[in-house]
Structure formats: C-alpha cells, structure tokens
Amino acid sequence: MGETILSVKDLHISFRTLDGKVSAVRGVTFDLKRGETLALVGESGSGKSVSMKAINRVLPGNTLYDQGEIIYEGQNLLKLSESAMEKIRGRKIAMIFQDPMTSLNPTMSVGKQIAESILIHEDMSREEALEQAVELMRLVGIRNPQESWKNYPHQFSGGMRQRVMIALSLACKPDILIADEPTTALDVTIQSQILDLIDDLKKQLNMSVIFITHDLGVVAHVADKVAVMYAGRIVEIGTAEEIFYNPQHPYTWGLICSMPSLDTKDAALYSIPGSPPNLLHVPQGDAFAPRNAYALEIDYEQQPPFFRVGNSATHYAATWLLAPEAPKVVPPAEILKRQDVFKHTYLLQI
C-alpha cells in the first residue's frame, strides 16, 4: 500500500436532541492508505455511517464535532469553510449511498445527472461532460451507454441503478470513495458483481475505498483492513486476515459466530444477546460489558485501552482480556466453523 491519504484522529461527534446529547462517535482513530480498502463493520447504530459522513461534512445541523481531527492533504477538514469543502466533496472524496433511488433525481436522465456532477467540478462544455458521462457508464458496465444515458432512474434495474451511482461518484476520479452499505438491497449475484466492480475500479484508478457494512461476508470479499465498531468506538482493528483468523474482542467473536457457515442448515444462527447501549447515557467502563459473557469486573468500571495483539504492527483490540494480568480465555469454537466463509472468498480472489 502507498502513503497515508487520510487520518482520523480521536474523533468525537454528538447530536443535540430534545432528549439530550447523544454521543454517537466516541474517539474514533484510524489511517487510510492510498489504494487500500478499509471496511467499517458493526451493528446498526454503532457509529459507522456518522463517522464516514463526517469526513465529507454531510451530517445534519444538530451535529456537534466535539473533538478530534480529520486530516486530508495536510488540512483538518473539520476546520475548513463550506466553500473549501465544496471543492473536496465529490471531487476528492465521493460517496455511494445504500439506496440509489433516493439519491438519483427521478426527473432527469442518468446521463445528464452524471454530466452535471462533472460540470460542477470541471471546466468543460456540456457536450464534453456528456461524452465523459457516457464513457463512465461504459466503464461501470452499463449496456449500450450511447443510448441508455437518455433513460431515467426508474428505467434501470436495482443493480444498474447502483452502477449509475458508482459512475456518478467516479465522475471526478476521487482519491477516496466511501461506500455506505452499497449492496444491501441487491440480490447475492448482483451484490457480488457490484463488489467486484468497485474493487476493479479501485485498482484502475488507484483509489482508496472505505466500505461501511454490517455484513462480514462483504468484508471478506473486499477488505484489506477491518475496523470493528461498537457503541461509537472502534473496538478492534487489523488486516482482514487478522480479524477473521485471530479475532480478539468478544464483540468480534459474536459477529463472526453470527455469520452463516457453509455447513449451516436449519439450525438457528447465533445472535449476540441483549442490545447496544443508549448513547444518551454513555455507560461507565466497556459499553459491551452487559452483553459480554467474558466480561471481567474491570469492564464495568474502566473503558479498556487498545492493546497490541502479539507482535503485529497492525492488529489492536480494546479489551481487558488482552491485559497481561487477565485470565486466558479461549474464543468460541463456533468461530472455526465461520472462518470457512473467509477462506472460501479469499481463495477465489487469488
């Protein structure tokens, strides 16, 4: 991988609500390298999307950026004016959202929408922008783009609409592409095609990609590095191989155990007991402790720091189980059954 292109440092974000202040992101830190795919994984409400929308400053007006920095090209994006962010948003850092029908304009042809995005950032004629839009549609695998650019979003299938969204996001050849659950609404075959497409485009354009997902199967398919989030914090981070083959945080164990394995038949899938905490009232200690069968007494008293896993320079987990004086705990045997999902996907890629 290349040099670090984005650094998020100790990011804290909250929302003002009628009930009080919701602490949605609580100290998120990570680096993204050029050409790297980082997957953010966790349950709904864990802070994945909020953290990533903060990068492009597209959060609602009741947002408070309490602390931290988001460094891109030597600048803290949280300190830039809105006019300065407009030169970065879409042009340097682009986003693909979950449902293209809510992101695309139903009254404008898809080709014109892509061309409009190009014209916002590039100095060219409408004819040149439309030619570039048609070429982008060809690049993302839309059939007969010379004619289909005239079509409206409702005339495309779900998978083709998502390809249009990818073309729209790539209009200015961004350095970073943030994909927020881009395949959730698609069937498995189309999902795989979209994931392969994003991976191919990443390599062609030397982009960095951040995937937001709750699906560990998607993570196994695309990620170089994985950050597991819970209750607004990253609780474990490492390479995809480290997270799948040597997970250390009990929450990561729970996520892996909840994956269907290749021999899963009619048996009920494992689910993590309990519910995530209400971040109107941030719990003392480790937020995962009430749901953690391996919780220690200290988990209810102090939030764990990050511990380095073995001699790895990339693998860290925020769990007291890694403290030198902690009792030795063996991960659930079910994890071994679920690792075949990653092994199967990984072998298909090499």
mmCIF file of N, CA and C in Angstrom, residues 160-254:
data_model
loop_
_atom_site.group_PDB
_atom_site.id
_atom_site.type_symbol
_atom_site.label_atom_id
_atom_site.label_comp_id
_atom_site.label_asym_id
_atom_site.label_seq_id
_atom_site.Cartn_x
_atom_site.Cartn_y
_atom_site.Cartn_z
ATOM 1 N N MET A 160 -28.347 -1.994 -11.916
ATOM 2 C CA MET A 160 -27.894 -0.989 -12.877
ATOM 3 C C MET A 160 -27.959 0.418 -12.282
ATOM 4 N N ARG A 161 -28.975 0.674 -11.439
ATOM 5 C CA ARG A 161 -29.039 1.975 -10.753
ATOM 6 C C ARG A 161 -27.828 2.162 -9.853
ATOM 7 N N GLN A 162 -27.419 1.079 -9.197
ATOM 8 C CA GLN A 162 -26.238 1.204 -8.335
ATOM 9 C C GLN A 162 -24.995 1.458 -9.174
ATOM 10 N N ARG A 163 -24.931 0.897 -10.374
ATOM 11 C CA ARG A 163 -23.813 1.185 -11.279
ATOM 12 C C ARG A 163 -23.834 2.665 -11.710
ATOM 13 N N VAL A 164 -25.029 3.200 -11.914
ATOM 14 C CA VAL A 164 -25.141 4.628 -12.232
ATOM 15 C C VAL A 164 -24.595 5.463 -11.073
ATOM 16 N N MET A 165 -24.939 5.071 -9.838
ATOM 17 C CA MET A 165 -24.441 5.798 -8.668
ATOM 18 C C MET A 165 -22.918 5.734 -8.586
ATOM 19 N N ILE A 166 -22.357 4.586 -8.931
ATOM 20 C CA ILE A 166 -20.896 4.454 -8.917
ATOM 21 C C ILE A 166 -20.290 5.368 -9.981
ATOM 22 N N ALA A 167 -20.895 5.392 -11.170
ATOM 23 C CA ALA A 167 -20.415 6.286 -12.233
ATOM 24 C C ALA A 167 -20.487 7.738 -11.774
ATOM 25 N N LEU A 168 -21.579 8.099 -11.100
ATOM 26 C CA LEU A 168 -21.753 9.457 -10.586
ATOM 27 C C LEU A 168 -20.664 9.792 -9.570
ATOM 28 N N SER A 169 -20.349 8.818 -8.714
ATOM 29 C CA SER A 169 -19.326 9.033 -7.684
ATOM 30 C C SER A 169 -17.927 9.147 -8.281
ATOM 31 N N LEU A 170 -17.710 8.464 -9.410
ATOM 32 C CA LEU A 170 -16.386 8.460 -10.031
ATOM 33 C C LEU A 170 -16.199 9.586 -11.044
ATOM 34 N N ALA A 171 -17.207 10.437 -11.185
ATOM 35 C CA ALA A 171 -17.193 11.452 -12.236
ATOM 36 C C ALA A 171 -15.934 12.305 -12.217
ATOM 37 N N CYS A 172 -15.400 12.585 -11.038
ATOM 38 C CA CYS A 172 -14.208 13.440 -10.936
ATOM 39 C C CYS A 172 -12.978 12.667 -10.490
ATOM 40 N N LYS A 173 -13.017 11.335 -10.654
ATOM 41 C CA LYS A 173 -11.883 10.472 -10.302
ATOM 42 C C LYS A 173 -11.367 10.796 -8.900
ATOM 43 N N PRO A 174 -12.189 10.549 -7.864
ATOM 44 C CA PRO A 174 -11.818 10.922 -6.493
ATOM 45 C C PRO A 174 -10.648 10.100 -5.964
ATOM 46 N N ASP A 175 -9.979 10.654 -4.952
ATOM 47 C CA ASP A 175 -8.926 9.918 -4.259
ATOM 48 C C ASP A 175 -9.514 8.858 -3.342
ATOM 49 N N ILE A 176 -10.673 9.189 -2.735
ATOM 50 C CA ILE A 176 -11.303 8.309 -1.747
ATOM 51 C C ILE A 176 -12.759 8.104 -2.116
ATOM 52 N N LEU A 177 -13.193 6.846 -2.106
ATOM 53 C CA LEU A 177 -14.599 6.504 -2.344
ATOM 54 C C LEU A 177 -15.158 5.880 -1.067
ATOM 55 N N ILE A 178 -16.214 6.472 -0.524
ATOM 56 C CA ILE A 178 -16.876 5.938 0.665
ATOM 57 C C ILE A 178 -18.161 5.260 0.213
ATOM 58 N N ALA A 179 -18.279 3.969 0.468
ATOM 59 C CA ALA A 179 -19.439 3.187 0.035
ATOM 60 C C ALA A 179 -20.241 2.778 1.265
ATOM 61 N N ASP A 180 -21.406 3.391 1.439
ATOM 62 C CA ASP A 180 -22.235 3.171 2.622
ATOM 63 C C ASP A 180 -23.284 2.102 2.325
ATOM 64 N N GLU A 181 -22.998 0.864 2.739
ATOM 65 C CA GLU A 181 -23.896 -0.279 2.522
ATOM 66 C C GLU A 181 -24.389 -0.306 1.059
ATOM 67 N N PRO A 182 -23.497 -0.292 0.073
ATOM 68 C CA PRO A 182 -23.936 -0.117 -1.318
ATOM 69 C C PRO A 182 -24.634 -1.322 -1.918
ATOM 70 N N THR A 183 -24.594 -2.483 -1.255
ATOM 71 C CA THR A 183 -25.166 -3.690 -1.874
ATOM 72 C C THR A 183 -26.277 -4.309 -1.037
ATOM 73 N N THR A 184 -26.721 -3.623 0.018
ATOM 74 C CA THR A 184 -27.693 -4.209 0.947
ATOM 75 C C THR A 184 -28.999 -4.596 0.266
ATOM 76 N N ALA A 185 -29.488 -3.764 -0.657
ATOM 77 C CA ALA A 185 -30.795 -4.002 -1.273
ATOM 78 C C ALA A 185 -30.725 -4.918 -2.496
ATOM 79 N N LEU A 186 -29.538 -5.458 -2.797
ATOM 80 C CA LEU A 186 -29.369 -6.236 -4.023
ATOM 81 C C LEU A 186 -29.310 -7.730 -3.721
ATOM 82 N N ASP A 187 -29.693 -8.554 -4.712
ATOM 83 C CA ASP A 187 -29.578 -9.997 -4.507
ATOM 84 C C ASP A 187 -28.108 -10.409 -4.557
ATOM 85 N N VAL A 188 -27.835 -11.633 -4.132
ATOM 86 C CA VAL A 188 -26.459 -12.065 -3.899
ATOM 87 C C VAL A 188 -25.612 -12.001 -5.169
ATOM 88 N N THR A 189 -26.170 -12.403 -6.310
ATOM 89 C CA THR A 189 -25.410 -12.405 -7.563
ATOM 90 C C THR A 189 -25.032 -10.985 -7.971
ATOM 91 N N ILE A 190 -26.001 -10.064 -7.923
ATOM 92 C CA ILE A 190 -25.739 -8.669 -8.293
ATOM 93 C C ILE A 190 -24.798 -8.039 -7.278
ATOM 94 N N GLN A 191 -24.971 -8.383 -6.003
ATOM 95 C CA GLN A 191 -24.087 -7.871 -4.952
ATOM 96 C C GLN A 191 -22.629 -8.205 -5.268
ATOM 97 N N SER A 192 -22.378 -9.446 -5.644
ATOM 98 C CA SER A 192 -21.016 -9.861 -5.963
ATOM 99 C C SER A 192 -20.464 -9.088 -7.159
ATOM 100 N N GLN A 193 -21.302 -8.846 -8.159
ATOM 101 C CA GLN A 193 -20.860 -8.089 -9.333
ATOM 102 C C GLN A 193 -20.482 -6.652 -8.961
ATOM 103 N N ILE A 194 -21.280 -6.021 -8.097
ATOM 104 C CA ILE A 194 -21.010 -4.641 -7.685
ATOM 105 C C ILE A 194 -19.723 -4.575 -6.870
ATOM 106 N N LEU A 195 -19.525 -5.544 -5.978
ATOM 107 C CA LEU A 195 -18.297 -5.564 -5.166
ATOM 108 C C LEU A 195 -17.067 -5.747 -6.055
ATOM 109 N N ASP A 196 -17.169 -6.655 -7.022
ATOM 110 C CA ASP A 196 -16.054 -6.863 -7.957
ATOM 111 C C ASP A 196 -15.787 -5.601 -8.779
ATOM 112 N N LEU A 197 -16.869 -4.932 -9.184
ATOM 113 C CA LEU A 197 -16.730 -3.708 -9.978
ATOM 114 C C LEU A 197 -15.988 -2.632 -9.182
ATOM 115 N N ILE A 198 -16.399 -2.415 -7.934
ATOM 116 C CA ILE A 198 -15.746 -1.389 -7.114
ATOM 117 C C ILE A 198 -14.278 -1.739 -6.913
ATOM 118 N N ASP A 199 -13.984 -3.026 -6.692
ATOM 119 C CA ASP A 199 -12.601 -3.444 -6.491
ATOM 120 C C ASP A 199 -11.769 -3.233 -7.758
ATOM 121 N N ASP A 200 -12.344 -3.551 -8.919
ATOM 122 C CA ASP A 200 -11.632 -3.344 -10.186
ATOM 123 C C ASP A 200 -11.360 -1.856 -10.421
ATOM 124 N N LEU A 201 -12.364 -1.019 -10.176
ATOM 125 C CA LEU A 201 -12.210 0.417 -10.386
ATOM 126 C C LEU A 201 -11.186 1.005 -9.419
ATOM 127 N N LYS A 202 -11.170 0.486 -8.204
ATOM 128 C CA LYS A 202 -10.176 0.934 -7.229
ATOM 129 C C LYS A 202 -8.768 0.714 -7.762
ATOM 130 N N LYS A 203 -8.535 -0.453 -8.351
ATOM 131 C CA LYS A 203 -7.205 -0.769 -8.869
ATOM 132 C C LYS A 203 -6.884 0.067 -10.107
ATOM 133 N N GLN A 204 -7.878 0.264 -10.984
ATOM 134 C CA GLN A 204 -7.649 1.043 -12.206
ATOM 135 C C GLN A 204 -7.321 2.500 -11.897
ATOM 136 N N LEU A 205 -8.042 3.067 -10.920
ATOM 137 C CA LEU A 205 -7.921 4.499 -10.619
ATOM 138 C C LEU A 205 -7.011 4.779 -9.428
ATOM 139 N N ASN A 206 -6.443 3.717 -8.817
ATOM 140 C CA ASN A 206 -5.582 3.849 -7.638
ATOM 141 C C ASN A 206 -6.292 4.618 -6.518
ATOM 142 N N MET A 207 -7.567 4.291 -6.309
ATOM 143 C CA MET A 207 -8.368 4.926 -5.265
ATOM 144 C C MET A 207 -8.180 4.211 -3.938
ATOM 145 N N SER A 208 -8.556 4.889 -2.878
ATOM 146 C CA SER A 208 -8.764 4.265 -1.583
ATOM 147 C C SER A 208 -10.270 4.140 -1.373
ATOM 148 N N VAL A 209 -10.700 3.061 -0.731
ATOM 149 C CA VAL A 209 -12.133 2.810 -0.544
ATOM 150 C C VAL A 209 -12.418 2.547 0.926
ATOM 151 N N ILE A 210 -13.486 3.154 1.431
ATOM 152 C CA ILE A 210 -13.996 2.833 2.763
ATOM 153 C C ILE A 210 -15.370 2.202 2.579
ATOM 154 N N PHE A 211 -15.507 0.957 3.023
ATOM 155 C CA PHE A 211 -16.781 0.238 2.959
ATOM 156 C C PHE A 211 -17.448 0.275 4.324
ATOM 157 N N ILE A 212 -18.688 0.713 4.372
ATOM 158 C CA ILE A 212 -19.479 0.650 5.595
ATOM 159 C C ILE A 212 -20.435 -0.520 5.437
ATOM 160 N N THR A 213 -20.412 -1.467 6.356
ATOM 161 C CA THR A 213 -21.254 -2.644 6.210
ATOM 162 C C THR A 213 -21.483 -3.319 7.556
ATOM 163 N N HIS A 214 -22.548 -4.101 7.620
ATOM 164 C CA HIS A 214 -22.767 -4.978 8.775
ATOM 165 C C HIS A 214 -22.565 -6.439 8.367
ATOM 166 N N ASP A 215 -22.216 -6.657 7.104
ATOM 167 C CA ASP A 215 -22.126 -7.994 6.527
ATOM 168 C C ASP A 215 -20.663 -8.429 6.442
ATOM 169 N N LEU A 216 -20.272 -9.375 7.274
ATOM 170 C CA LEU A 216 -18.889 -9.832 7.281
ATOM 171 C C LEU A 216 -18.528 -10.593 6.004
ATOM 172 N N GLY A 217 -19.530 -11.115 5.294
ATOM 173 C CA GLY A 217 -19.257 -11.740 4.010
ATOM 174 C C GLY A 217 -18.742 -10.719 3.009
ATOM 175 N N VAL A 218 -19.324 -9.506 3.033
ATOM 176 C CA VAL A 218 -18.841 -8.413 2.189
ATOM 177 C C VAL A 218 -17.419 -8.044 2.581
ATOM 178 N N VAL A 219 -17.155 -7.999 3.880
ATOM 179 C CA VAL A 219 -15.820 -7.669 4.380
ATOM 180 C C VAL A 219 -14.788 -8.647 3.841
ATOM 181 N N ALA A 220 -15.111 -9.929 3.909
ATOM 182 C CA ALA A 220 -14.186 -10.956 3.423
ATOM 183 C C ALA A 220 -13.921 -10.806 1.937
ATOM 184 N N HIS A 221 -14.905 -10.285 1.215
ATOM 185 C CA HIS A 221 -14.802 -10.166 -0.244
ATOM 186 C C HIS A 221 -13.904 -9.007 -0.665
ATOM 187 N N VAL A 222 -13.923 -7.892 0.103
ATOM 188 C CA VAL A 222 -13.298 -6.675 -0.420
ATOM 189 C C VAL A 222 -12.179 -6.071 0.425
ATOM 190 N N ALA A 223 -12.118 -6.369 1.717
ATOM 191 C CA ALA A 223 -11.314 -5.531 2.613
ATOM 192 C C ALA A 223 -9.841 -5.927 2.678
ATOM 193 N N ASP A 224 -8.983 -4.907 2.752
ATOM 194 C CA ASP A 224 -7.588 -5.093 3.134
ATOM 195 C C ASP A 224 -7.456 -4.971 4.653
ATOM 196 N N LYS A 225 -8.184 -3.997 5.203
ATOM 197 C CA LYS A 225 -8.129 -3.712 6.640
ATOM 198 C C LYS A 225 -9.560 -3.612 7.160
ATOM 199 N N VAL A 226 -9.776 -4.017 8.416
ATOM 200 C CA VAL A 226 -11.115 -4.037 9.004
ATOM 201 C C VAL A 226 -11.086 -3.307 10.343
ATOM 202 N N ALA A 227 -12.076 -2.425 10.546
ATOM 203 C CA ALA A 227 -12.271 -1.787 11.845
ATOM 204 C C ALA A 227 -13.656 -2.186 12.343
ATOM 205 N N VAL A 228 -13.710 -2.818 13.507
ATOM 206 C CA VAL A 228 -14.970 -3.256 14.106
ATOM 207 C C VAL A 228 -15.435 -2.169 15.069
ATOM 208 N N MET A 229 -16.687 -1.673 14.878
ATOM 209 C CA MET A 229 -17.202 -0.586 15.708
ATOM 210 C C MET A 229 -18.341 -1.062 16.592
ATOM 211 N N TYR A 230 -18.349 -0.523 17.802
ATOM 212 C CA TYR A 230 -19.445 -0.806 18.738
ATOM 213 C C TYR A 230 -19.672 0.424 19.609
ATOM 214 N N ALA A 231 -20.915 0.872 19.686
ATOM 215 C CA ALA A 231 -21.310 1.984 20.559
ATOM 216 C C ALA A 231 -20.428 3.213 20.355
ATOM 217 N N GLY A 232 -20.150 3.526 19.092
ATOM 218 C CA GLY A 232 -19.419 4.742 18.780
ATOM 219 C C GLY A 232 -17.916 4.649 18.855
ATOM 220 N N ARG A 233 -17.381 3.466 19.127
ATOM 221 C CA ARG A 233 -15.929 3.304 19.236
ATOM 222 C C ARG A 233 -15.459 2.178 18.315
ATOM 223 N N ILE A 234 -14.221 2.278 17.842
ATOM 224 C CA ILE A 234 -13.572 1.122 17.218
ATOM 225 C C ILE A 234 -13.060 0.236 18.342
ATOM 226 N N VAL A 235 -13.476 -1.033 18.334
ATOM 227 C CA VAL A 235 -13.069 -1.937 19.412
ATOM 228 C C VAL A 235 -11.990 -2.923 18.955
ATOM 229 N N GLU A 236 -11.835 -3.067 17.623
ATOM 230 C CA GLU A 236 -10.760 -3.915 17.111
ATOM 231 C C GLU A 236 -10.443 -3.472 15.690
ATOM 232 N N ILE A 237 -9.154 -3.470 15.356
ATOM 233 C CA ILE A 237 -8.737 -3.084 14.007
ATOM 234 C C ILE A 237 -7.537 -3.929 13.604
ATOM 235 N N GLY A 238 -7.506 -4.329 12.350
ATOM 236 C CA GLY A 238 -6.402 -5.143 11.854
ATOM 237 C C GLY A 238 -6.624 -5.468 10.393
ATOM 238 N N THR A 239 -5.722 -6.235 9.810
ATOM 239 C CA THR A 239 -5.935 -6.697 8.444
ATOM 240 C C THR A 239 -7.112 -7.663 8.427
ATOM 241 N N ALA A 240 -7.669 -7.893 7.234
ATOM 242 C CA ALA A 240 -8.796 -8.816 7.121
ATOM 243 C C ALA A 240 -8.424 -10.198 7.646
ATOM 244 N N GLU A 241 -7.214 -10.656 7.314
ATOM 245 C CA GLU A 241 -6.771 -11.977 7.794
ATOM 246 C C GLU A 241 -6.703 -12.009 9.318
ATOM 247 N N GLU A 242 -6.195 -10.940 9.928
ATOM 248 C CA GLU A 242 -6.074 -10.904 11.391
ATOM 249 C C GLU A 242 -7.442 -10.920 12.063
ATOM 250 N N ILE A 243 -8.384 -10.165 11.509
ATOM 251 C CA ILE A 243 -9.711 -10.086 12.125
ATOM 252 C C ILE A 243 -10.451 -11.416 12.001
ATOM 253 N N PHE A 244 -10.313 -12.084 10.859
ATOM 254 C CA PHE A 244 -11.040 -13.345 10.676
ATOM 255 C C PHE A 244 -10.341 -14.540 11.318
ATOM 256 N N TYR A 245 -9.010 -14.568 11.257
ATOM 257 C CA TYR A 245 -8.302 -15.750 11.735
ATOM 258 C C TYR A 245 -7.791 -15.623 13.165
ATOM 259 N N ASN A 246 -7.722 -14.404 13.686
ATOM 260 C CA ASN A 246 -7.231 -14.239 15.049
ATOM 261 C C ASN A 246 -7.991 -13.125 15.773
ATOM 262 N N PRO A 247 -9.335 -13.167 15.765
ATOM 263 C CA PRO A 247 -10.104 -12.108 16.424
ATOM 264 C C PRO A 247 -9.859 -12.131 17.930
ATOM 265 N N GLN A 248 -9.887 -10.948 18.540
ATOM 266 C CA GLN A 248 -9.545 -10.853 19.961
ATOM 267 C C GLN A 248 -10.647 -10.250 20.830
ATOM 268 N N HIS A 249 -11.503 -9.409 20.255
ATOM 269 C CA HIS A 249 -12.540 -8.772 21.059
ATOM 270 C C HIS A 249 -13.793 -9.659 21.093
ATOM 271 N N PRO A 250 -14.423 -9.834 22.255
ATOM 272 C CA PRO A 250 -15.635 -10.673 22.324
ATOM 273 C C PRO A 250 -16.751 -10.213 21.389
ATOM 274 N N TYR A 251 -16.818 -8.918 21.092
ATOM 275 C CA TYR A 251 -17.832 -8.451 20.144
ATOM 276 C C TYR A 251 -17.519 -8.966 18.739
ATOM 277 N N THR A 252 -16.248 -8.954 18.356
ATOM 278 C CA THR A 252 -15.849 -9.512 17.064
ATOM 279 C C THR A 252 -16.166 -11.003 17.022
ATOM 280 N N TRP A 253 -15.929 -11.700 18.129
ATOM 281 C CA TRP A 253 -16.291 -13.123 18.187
ATOM 282 C C TRP A 253 -17.781 -13.306 17.902
ATOM 283 N N GLY A 254 -18.603 -12.460 18.516
ATOM 284 C CA GLY A 254 -20.044 -12.561 18.331
ATOM 285 C C GLY A 254 -20.456 -12.308 16.884
#
